Short mmCIF file of C-alpha atoms in Angstrom, two decimals:
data_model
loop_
_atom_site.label_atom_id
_atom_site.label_comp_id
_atom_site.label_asym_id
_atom_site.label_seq_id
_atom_site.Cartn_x
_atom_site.Cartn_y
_atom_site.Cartn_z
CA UNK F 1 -1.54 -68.96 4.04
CA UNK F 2 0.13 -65.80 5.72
CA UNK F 3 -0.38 -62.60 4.54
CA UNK F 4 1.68 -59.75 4.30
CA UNK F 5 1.91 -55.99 3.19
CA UNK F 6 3.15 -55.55 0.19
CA UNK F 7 4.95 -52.08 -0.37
CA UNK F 8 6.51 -51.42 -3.58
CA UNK F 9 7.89 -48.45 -5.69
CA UNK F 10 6.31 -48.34 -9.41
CA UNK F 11 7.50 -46.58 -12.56
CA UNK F 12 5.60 -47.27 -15.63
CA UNK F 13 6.76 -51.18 -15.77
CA UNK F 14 3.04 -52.57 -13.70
CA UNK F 15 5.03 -56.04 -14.63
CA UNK F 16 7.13 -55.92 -11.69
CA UNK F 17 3.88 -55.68 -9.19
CA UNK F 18 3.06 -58.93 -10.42
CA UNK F 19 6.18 -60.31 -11.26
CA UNK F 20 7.02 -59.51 -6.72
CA UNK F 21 3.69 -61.16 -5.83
CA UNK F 22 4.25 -63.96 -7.94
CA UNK F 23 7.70 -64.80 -6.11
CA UNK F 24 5.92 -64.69 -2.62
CA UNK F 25 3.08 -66.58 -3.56
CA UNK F 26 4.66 -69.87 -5.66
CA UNK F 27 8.22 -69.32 -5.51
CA UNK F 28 8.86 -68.99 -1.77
CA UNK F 29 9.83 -71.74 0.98
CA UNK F 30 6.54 -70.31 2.67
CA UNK F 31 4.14 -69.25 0.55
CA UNK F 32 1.94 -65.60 1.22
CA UNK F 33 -0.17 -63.33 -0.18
CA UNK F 34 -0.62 -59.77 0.34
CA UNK F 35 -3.44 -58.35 2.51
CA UNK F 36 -3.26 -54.44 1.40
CA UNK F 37 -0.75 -53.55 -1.75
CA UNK F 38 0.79 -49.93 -1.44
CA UNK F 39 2.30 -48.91 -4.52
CA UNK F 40 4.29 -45.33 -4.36
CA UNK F 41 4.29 -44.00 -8.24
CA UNK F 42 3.42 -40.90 -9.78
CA UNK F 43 0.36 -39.97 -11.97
CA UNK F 44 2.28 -41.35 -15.13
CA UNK F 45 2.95 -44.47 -13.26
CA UNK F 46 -0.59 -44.92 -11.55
CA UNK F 47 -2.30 -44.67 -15.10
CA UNK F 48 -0.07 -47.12 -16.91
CA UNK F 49 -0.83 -49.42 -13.45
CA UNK F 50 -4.82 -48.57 -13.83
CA UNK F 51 -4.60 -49.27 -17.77
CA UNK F 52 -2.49 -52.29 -18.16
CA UNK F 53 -3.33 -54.11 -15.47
CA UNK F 54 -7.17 -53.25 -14.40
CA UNK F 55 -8.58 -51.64 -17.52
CA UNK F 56 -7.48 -54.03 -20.31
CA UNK F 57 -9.71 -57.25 -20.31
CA UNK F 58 -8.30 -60.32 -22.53
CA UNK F 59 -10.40 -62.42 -24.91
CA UNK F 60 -12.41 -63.11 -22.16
CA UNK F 61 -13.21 -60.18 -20.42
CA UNK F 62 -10.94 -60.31 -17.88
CA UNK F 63 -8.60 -57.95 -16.93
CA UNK F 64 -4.98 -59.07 -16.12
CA UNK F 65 -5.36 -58.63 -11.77
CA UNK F 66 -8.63 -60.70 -11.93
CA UNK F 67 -6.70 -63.41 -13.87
CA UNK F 68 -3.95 -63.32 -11.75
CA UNK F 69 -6.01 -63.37 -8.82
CA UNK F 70 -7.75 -66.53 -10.03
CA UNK F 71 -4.40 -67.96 -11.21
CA UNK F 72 -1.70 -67.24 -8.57
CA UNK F 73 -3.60 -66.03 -5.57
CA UNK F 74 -6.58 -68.54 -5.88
CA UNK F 75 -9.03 -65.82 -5.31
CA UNK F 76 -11.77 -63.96 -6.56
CA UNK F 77 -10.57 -60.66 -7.01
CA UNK F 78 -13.49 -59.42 -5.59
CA UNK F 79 -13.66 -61.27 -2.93
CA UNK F 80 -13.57 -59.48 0.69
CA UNK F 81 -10.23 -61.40 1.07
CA UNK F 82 -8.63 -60.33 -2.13
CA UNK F 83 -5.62 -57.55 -1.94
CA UNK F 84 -7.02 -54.19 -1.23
CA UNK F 85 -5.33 -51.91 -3.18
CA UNK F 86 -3.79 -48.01 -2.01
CA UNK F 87 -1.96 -45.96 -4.83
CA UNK F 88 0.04 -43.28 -3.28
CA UNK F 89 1.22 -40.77 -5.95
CA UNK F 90 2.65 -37.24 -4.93
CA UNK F 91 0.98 -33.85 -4.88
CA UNK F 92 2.81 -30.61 -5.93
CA UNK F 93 2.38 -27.23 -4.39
CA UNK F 94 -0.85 -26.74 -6.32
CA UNK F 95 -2.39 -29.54 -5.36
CA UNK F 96 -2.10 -31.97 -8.54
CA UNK F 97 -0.59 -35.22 -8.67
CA UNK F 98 3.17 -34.92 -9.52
CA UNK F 99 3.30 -36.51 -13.45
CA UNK F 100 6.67 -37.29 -13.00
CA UNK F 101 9.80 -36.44 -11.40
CA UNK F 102 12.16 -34.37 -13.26
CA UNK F 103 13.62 -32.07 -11.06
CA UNK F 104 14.63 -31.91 -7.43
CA UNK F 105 11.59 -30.51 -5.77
CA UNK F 106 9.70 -33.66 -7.51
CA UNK F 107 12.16 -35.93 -6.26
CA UNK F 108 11.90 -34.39 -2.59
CA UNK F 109 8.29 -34.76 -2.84
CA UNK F 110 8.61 -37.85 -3.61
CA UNK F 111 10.82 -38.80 -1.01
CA UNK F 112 8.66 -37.31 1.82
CA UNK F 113 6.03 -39.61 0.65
CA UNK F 114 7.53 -42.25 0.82
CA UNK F 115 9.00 -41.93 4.46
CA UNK F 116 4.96 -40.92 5.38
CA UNK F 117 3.81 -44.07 3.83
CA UNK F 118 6.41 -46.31 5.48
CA UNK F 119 6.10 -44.63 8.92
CA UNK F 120 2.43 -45.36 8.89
CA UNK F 121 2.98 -49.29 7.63
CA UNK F 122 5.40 -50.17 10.12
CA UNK F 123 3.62 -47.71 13.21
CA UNK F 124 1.75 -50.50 14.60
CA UNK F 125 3.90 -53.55 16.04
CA UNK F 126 1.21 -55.99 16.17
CA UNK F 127 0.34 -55.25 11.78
CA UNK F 128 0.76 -57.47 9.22
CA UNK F 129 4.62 -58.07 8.30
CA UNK F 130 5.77 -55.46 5.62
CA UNK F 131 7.35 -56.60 1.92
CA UNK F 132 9.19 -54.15 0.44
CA UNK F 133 10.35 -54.34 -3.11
CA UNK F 134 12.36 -51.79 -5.13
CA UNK F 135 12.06 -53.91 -8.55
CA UNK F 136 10.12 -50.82 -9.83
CA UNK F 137 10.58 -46.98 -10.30
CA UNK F 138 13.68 -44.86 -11.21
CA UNK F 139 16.69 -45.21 -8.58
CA UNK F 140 16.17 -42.86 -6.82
CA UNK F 141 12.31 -43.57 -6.45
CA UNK F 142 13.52 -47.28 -4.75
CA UNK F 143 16.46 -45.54 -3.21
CA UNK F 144 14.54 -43.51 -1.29
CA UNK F 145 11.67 -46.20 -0.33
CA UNK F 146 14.57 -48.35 0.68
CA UNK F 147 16.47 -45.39 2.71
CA UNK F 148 12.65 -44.72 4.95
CA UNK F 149 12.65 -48.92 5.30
CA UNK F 150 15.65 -49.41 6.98
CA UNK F 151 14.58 -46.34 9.56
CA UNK F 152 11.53 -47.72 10.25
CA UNK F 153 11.67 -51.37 9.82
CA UNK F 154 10.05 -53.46 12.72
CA UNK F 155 12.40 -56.64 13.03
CA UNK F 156 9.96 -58.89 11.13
CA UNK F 157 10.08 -57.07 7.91
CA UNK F 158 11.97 -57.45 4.79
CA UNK F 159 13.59 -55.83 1.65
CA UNK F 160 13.55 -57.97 -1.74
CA UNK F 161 14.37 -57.50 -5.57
CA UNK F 162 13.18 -59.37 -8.32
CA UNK F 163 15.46 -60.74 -11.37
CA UNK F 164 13.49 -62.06 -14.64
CA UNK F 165 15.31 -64.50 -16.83
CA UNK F 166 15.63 -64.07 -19.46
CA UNK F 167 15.13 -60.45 -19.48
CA UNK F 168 14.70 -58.89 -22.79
CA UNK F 169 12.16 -60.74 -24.12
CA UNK F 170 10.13 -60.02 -21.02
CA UNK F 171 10.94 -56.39 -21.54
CA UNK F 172 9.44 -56.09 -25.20
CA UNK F 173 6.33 -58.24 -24.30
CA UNK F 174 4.15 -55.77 -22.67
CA UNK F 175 1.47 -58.60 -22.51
CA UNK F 176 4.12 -60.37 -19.65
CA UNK F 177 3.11 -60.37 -16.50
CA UNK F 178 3.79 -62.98 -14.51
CA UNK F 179 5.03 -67.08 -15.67
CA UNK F 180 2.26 -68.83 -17.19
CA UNK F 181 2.03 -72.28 -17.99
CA UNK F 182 1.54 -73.05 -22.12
CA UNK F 183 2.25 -69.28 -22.77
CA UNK F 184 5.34 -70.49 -24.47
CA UNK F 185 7.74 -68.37 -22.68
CA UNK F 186 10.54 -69.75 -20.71
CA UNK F 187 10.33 -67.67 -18.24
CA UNK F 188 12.17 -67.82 -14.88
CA UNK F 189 11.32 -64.77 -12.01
CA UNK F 190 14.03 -64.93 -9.04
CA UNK F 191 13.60 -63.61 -5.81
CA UNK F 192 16.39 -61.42 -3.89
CA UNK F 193 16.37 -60.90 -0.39
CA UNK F 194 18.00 -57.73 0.87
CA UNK F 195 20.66 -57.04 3.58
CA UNK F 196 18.77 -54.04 5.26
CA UNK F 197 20.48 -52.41 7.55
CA UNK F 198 17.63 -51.51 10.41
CA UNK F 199 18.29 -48.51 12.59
CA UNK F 200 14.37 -48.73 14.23
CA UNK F 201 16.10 -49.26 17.71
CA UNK F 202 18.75 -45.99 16.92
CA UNK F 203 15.36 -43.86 15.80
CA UNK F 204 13.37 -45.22 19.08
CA UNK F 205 16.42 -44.08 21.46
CA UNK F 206 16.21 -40.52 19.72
CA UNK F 207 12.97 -39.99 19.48
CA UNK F 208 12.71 -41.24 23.56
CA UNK F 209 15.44 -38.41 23.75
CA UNK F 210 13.91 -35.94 21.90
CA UNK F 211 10.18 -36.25 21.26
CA UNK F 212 9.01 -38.27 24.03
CA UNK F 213 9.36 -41.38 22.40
CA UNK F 214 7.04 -40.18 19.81
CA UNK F 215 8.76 -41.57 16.52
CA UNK F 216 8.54 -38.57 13.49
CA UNK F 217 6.81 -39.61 10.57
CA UNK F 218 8.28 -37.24 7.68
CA UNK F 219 11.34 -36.55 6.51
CA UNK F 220 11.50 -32.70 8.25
CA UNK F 221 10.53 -34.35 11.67
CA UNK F 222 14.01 -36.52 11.08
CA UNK F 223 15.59 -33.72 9.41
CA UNK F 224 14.96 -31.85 12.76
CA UNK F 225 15.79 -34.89 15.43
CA UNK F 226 19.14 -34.31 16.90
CA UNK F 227 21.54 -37.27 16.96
CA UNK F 228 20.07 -38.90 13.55
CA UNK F 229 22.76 -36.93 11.18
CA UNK F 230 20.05 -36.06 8.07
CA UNK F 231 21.01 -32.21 7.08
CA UNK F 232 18.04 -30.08 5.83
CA UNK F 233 17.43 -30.42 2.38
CA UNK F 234 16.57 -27.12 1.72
CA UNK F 235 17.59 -23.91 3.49
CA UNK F 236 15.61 -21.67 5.83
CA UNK F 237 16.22 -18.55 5.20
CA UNK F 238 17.66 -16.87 1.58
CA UNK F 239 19.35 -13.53 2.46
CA UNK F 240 19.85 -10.85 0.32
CA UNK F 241 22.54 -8.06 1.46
CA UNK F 242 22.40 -5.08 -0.68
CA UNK F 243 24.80 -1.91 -1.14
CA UNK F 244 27.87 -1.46 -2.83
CA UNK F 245 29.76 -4.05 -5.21
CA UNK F 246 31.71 -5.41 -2.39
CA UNK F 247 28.84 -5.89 -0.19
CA UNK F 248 25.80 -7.37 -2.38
CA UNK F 249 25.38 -11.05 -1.78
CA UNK F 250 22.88 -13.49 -1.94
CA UNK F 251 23.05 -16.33 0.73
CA UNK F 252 21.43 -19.34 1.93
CA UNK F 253 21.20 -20.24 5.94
CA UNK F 254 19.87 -23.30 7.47
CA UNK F 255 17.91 -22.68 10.63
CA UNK F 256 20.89 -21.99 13.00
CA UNK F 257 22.20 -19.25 10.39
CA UNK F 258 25.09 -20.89 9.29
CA UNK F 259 25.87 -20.50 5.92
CA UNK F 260 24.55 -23.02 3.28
CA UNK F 261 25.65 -21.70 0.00
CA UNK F 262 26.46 -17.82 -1.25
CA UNK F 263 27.06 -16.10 -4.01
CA UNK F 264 29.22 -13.01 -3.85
CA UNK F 265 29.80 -10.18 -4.99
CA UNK F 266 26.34 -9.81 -7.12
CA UNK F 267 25.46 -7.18 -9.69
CA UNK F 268 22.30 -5.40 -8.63
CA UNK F 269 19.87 -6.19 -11.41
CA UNK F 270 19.19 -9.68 -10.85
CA UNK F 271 18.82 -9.50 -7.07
CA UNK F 272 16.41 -6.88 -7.50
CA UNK F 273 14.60 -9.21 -10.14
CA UNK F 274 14.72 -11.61 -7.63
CA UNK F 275 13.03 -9.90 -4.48
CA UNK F 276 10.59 -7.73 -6.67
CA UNK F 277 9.55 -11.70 -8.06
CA UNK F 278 9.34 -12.82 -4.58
CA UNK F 279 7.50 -10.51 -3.38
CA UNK F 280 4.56 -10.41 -6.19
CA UNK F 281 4.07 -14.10 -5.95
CA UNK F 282 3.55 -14.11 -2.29
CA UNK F 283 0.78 -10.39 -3.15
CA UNK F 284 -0.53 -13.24 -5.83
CA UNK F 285 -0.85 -16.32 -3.28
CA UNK F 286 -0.20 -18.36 -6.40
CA UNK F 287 2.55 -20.99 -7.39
CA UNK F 288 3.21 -18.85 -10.41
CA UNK F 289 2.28 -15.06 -12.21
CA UNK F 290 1.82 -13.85 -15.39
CA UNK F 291 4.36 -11.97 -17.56
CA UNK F 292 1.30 -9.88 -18.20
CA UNK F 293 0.98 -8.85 -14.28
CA UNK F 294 4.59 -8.06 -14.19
CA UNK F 295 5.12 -5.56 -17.13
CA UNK F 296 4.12 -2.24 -17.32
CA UNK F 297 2.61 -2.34 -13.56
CA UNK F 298 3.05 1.21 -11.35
CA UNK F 299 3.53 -1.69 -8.05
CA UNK F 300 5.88 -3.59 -9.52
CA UNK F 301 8.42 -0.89 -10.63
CA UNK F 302 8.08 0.60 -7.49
CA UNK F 303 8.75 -2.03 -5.81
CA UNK F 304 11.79 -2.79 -8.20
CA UNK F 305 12.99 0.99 -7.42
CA UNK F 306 12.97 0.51 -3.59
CA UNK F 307 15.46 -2.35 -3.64
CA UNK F 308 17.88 -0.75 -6.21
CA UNK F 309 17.91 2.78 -4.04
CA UNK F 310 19.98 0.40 -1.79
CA UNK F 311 22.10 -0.97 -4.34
CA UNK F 312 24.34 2.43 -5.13
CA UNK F 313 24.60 1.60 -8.58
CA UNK F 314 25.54 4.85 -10.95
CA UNK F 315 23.02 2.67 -14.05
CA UNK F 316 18.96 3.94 -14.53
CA UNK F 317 17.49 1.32 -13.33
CA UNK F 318 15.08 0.31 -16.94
CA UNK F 319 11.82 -0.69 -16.07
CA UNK F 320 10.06 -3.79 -17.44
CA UNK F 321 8.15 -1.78 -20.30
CA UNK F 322 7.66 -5.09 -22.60
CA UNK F 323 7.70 -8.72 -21.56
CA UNK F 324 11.52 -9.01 -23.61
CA UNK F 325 12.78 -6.60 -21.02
CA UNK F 326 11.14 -8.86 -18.38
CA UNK F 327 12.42 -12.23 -20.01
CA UNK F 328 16.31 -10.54 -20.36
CA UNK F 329 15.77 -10.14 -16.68
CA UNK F 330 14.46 -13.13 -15.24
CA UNK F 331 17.70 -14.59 -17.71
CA UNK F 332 20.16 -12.85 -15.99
CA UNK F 333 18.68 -13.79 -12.75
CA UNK F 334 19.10 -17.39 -13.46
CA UNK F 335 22.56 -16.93 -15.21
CA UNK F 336 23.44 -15.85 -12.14
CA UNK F 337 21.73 -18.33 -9.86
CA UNK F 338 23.47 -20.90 -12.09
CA UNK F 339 27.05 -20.44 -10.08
CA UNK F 340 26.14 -22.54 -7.36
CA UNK F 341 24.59 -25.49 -7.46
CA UNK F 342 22.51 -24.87 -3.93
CA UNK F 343 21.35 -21.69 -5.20
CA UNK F 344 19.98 -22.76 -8.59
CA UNK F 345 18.59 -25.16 -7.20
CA UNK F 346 16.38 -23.61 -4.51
CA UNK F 347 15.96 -20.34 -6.57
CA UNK F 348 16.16 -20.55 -10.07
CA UNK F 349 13.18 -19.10 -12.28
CA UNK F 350 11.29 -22.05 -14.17
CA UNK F 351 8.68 -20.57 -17.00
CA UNK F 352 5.59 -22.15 -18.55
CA UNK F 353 4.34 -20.60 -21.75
CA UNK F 354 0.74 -20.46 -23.41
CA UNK F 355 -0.51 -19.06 -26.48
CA UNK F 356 -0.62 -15.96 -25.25
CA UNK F 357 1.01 -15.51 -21.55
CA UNK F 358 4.05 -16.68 -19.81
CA UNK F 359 3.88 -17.92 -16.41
CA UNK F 360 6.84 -17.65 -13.83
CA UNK F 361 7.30 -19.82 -10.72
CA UNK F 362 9.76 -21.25 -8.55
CA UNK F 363 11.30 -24.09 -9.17
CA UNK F 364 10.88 -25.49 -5.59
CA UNK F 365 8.82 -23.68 -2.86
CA UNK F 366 11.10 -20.72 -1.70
CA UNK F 367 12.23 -20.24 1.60
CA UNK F 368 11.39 -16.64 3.66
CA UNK F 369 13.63 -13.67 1.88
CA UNK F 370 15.20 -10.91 3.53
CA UNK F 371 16.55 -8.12 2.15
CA UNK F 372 19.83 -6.88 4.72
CA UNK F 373 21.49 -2.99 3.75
CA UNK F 374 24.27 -1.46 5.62
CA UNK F 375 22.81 1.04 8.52
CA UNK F 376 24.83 4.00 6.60
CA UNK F 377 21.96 3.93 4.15
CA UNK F 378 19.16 3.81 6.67
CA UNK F 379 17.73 7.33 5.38
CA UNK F 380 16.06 5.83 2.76
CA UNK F 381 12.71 5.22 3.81
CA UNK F 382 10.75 4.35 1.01
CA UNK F 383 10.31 0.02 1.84
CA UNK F 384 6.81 -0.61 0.00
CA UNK F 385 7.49 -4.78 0.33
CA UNK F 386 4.77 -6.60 2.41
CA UNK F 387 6.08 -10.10 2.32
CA UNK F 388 10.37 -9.21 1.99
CA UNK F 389 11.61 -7.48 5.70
CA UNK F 390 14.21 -4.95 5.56
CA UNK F 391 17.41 -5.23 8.04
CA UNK F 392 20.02 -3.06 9.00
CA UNK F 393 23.78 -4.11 9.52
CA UNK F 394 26.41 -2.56 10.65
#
């Protein structure tokens, strides 16, 4: 019997796993089983799939893969020939698993892992065929598995979907895995075979053009290869211009400079919240700081004084004696960042609170900050940032 890779994007339904092997193994013209399984989930997904379908034994002691490997696959499932298993969940910037994907940096991360894991399937021509199934996961999560498949694709491997019959009784039986015989469901598991369209000989050409026939293998290395059409996702560069009401802006560039998204004009406050946050995460090497590191610190309004001598606003600039006068700030900052879409996005202020602290982060990984002021104000001197450069412009 051939066997296959099985790749396959998982939510917190382990059903479909089975349900796709199933199909391949009893329903198809040519029968196969998978060598290696590579499911792409996140941590919420991985332990449902750990629980439900390796954790849980029945009435006799078996859990529902070793059944199904007995059953369907005609294996033991610890045999050296059974599936080998490789759960491939996400890590955010501090290093834990991503639970689940809520917001767009999750969702990027998420993407990029996917196009790593299907780069590395479909690398070597001479490996087992690759199965891809999107039956599981949020859309975008198979959306974006499906997106990486038809890059990288070697001619030999396919796309499917599964469709259960009937499907709502399948839904509220989490004991439903796969068809059964005398299980008294009526069960009927359909197979779908997808029209990819394969762009593997496009990406070659490029990457012969390009990289020296080296294909890339994340999605920056294809964000960066000429010819291919993928815009950056995120912006290089976030510039901050400072000075009077008609000239303060915040703006993002992409790597050639061109403009990305702006907001303009900008009152002074929250742009000064902005770098003076910048530039204390970066002194704290950490994905987020305490409200308690940020109030009533000699560094921090100092730094917060710098940036608004530029701004030639008539207003004392209040300093952040109480964590309310810090929270009103960080508010106004995202009011603001809430005009454009790019710029929330990218920038926006996300907190996380405790019993007795609030922690502020990024959304998303910021881009490098610079702070540009007209050279008619160049005779201020006073720049104490370490991490935010200071340009003139004429």
């Amino acid at each position: 019997m051939e066997r296959y890779n099985l790749l396959i994007a998982l939510g917190i339904s382990p059903a479909v796993l089975t349900e796709t092997i199933w199909t391949l193994a009893v329903e198809h013209p040519q029968p196969a089983i998978p060598a290696e399984i590579h499911v792409v989930t996140t941590l919420t997904g991985e332990r449902t799939l750990r629980n439900r379908l390796f954790d849980t034994p029945d009435e006799e002691g078996l859990s529902v893969w070793a059944r199904f490997c007995r059953e369907v696959l005609q294996l033991d499932p610890e045999a050296p020939e059974a599936p080998r298993f490789h759960i491939h969940v996400p890590l955010r910037g501090n290093g834990l698993k991503l639970d689940d994907i809520r917001t767009w940096d999750d969702d990027r991360r998420y993407a990029e892992l996917c196009y790593r894991v299907v780069a590395q399937l479909c690398a070597d021509p001479d490996a087992p065929r690759v199965v891809a199934s999107i039956a599981g996961g949020r859309k975008t999560m198979s959306a974006h598995l499906l997106t990486a498949f038809s890059l990288y694709a070697r001619p030999r491997d396919e796309s499917i979907h599964v469709l259960v019959h009937p499907e709502r009784p399948v839904l509220e039986d989490p004991t439903f895995f796969y068809p059964r015989p005398g299980s008294g469901m009526d069960v009927r598991i359909e197979r779908v075979d997808l029209h990819l369209v394969r762009f593997r000989n496009q990406l070659e050409e490029l990457a012969r053009l390009h990289r020296g026939g080296q294909l890339p293998r994340t999605l920056q290395e294809l964000e960066s290869l000429p010819g291919l059409g993928l815009r950056p996702a995120r912006p290089a560069l976030v510039e901050v211009v400072l000075g009077d009401r008609t000239e303060r802006s915040l703006r993002l560039l992409d790597a050639e400079g061109n403009e990305m998204a702006a907001l303009k004009p900008v009152a002074p406050l929250p742009l000064v919240t902005l770098i003076t946050l910048y530039e204390m995460l970066r002194r704290a090497d950490s994905p987020e700081i305490s409200n308690l590191q940020l109030v009533e610190n000699e560094q921090v309004e100092a730094l917060r004084n710098a940036a608004y001598a530029f701004c030639r606003d008539l207003a004392q600039l209040r300093p952040w004696g109480d964590t309310i006068a810090l929270s009103r700030s960080i508010s106004e900052l995202n009011q603001l960042l809430a005009g454009n879409p790019l710029c929330n996005r990218y920038l926006r202020i996300h907190s996380r609170r405790t019993w007795d602290e609030t922690f502020y982060a990024f959304g998303t990984e910021p881009p490098a900050l610079r702070v540009c002021v007209p050279r008619a104000l160049d005779y201020i001197q006073n720049w104490p940032f370490q991490h935010v450069p200071l340009t003139y412009i004429d």
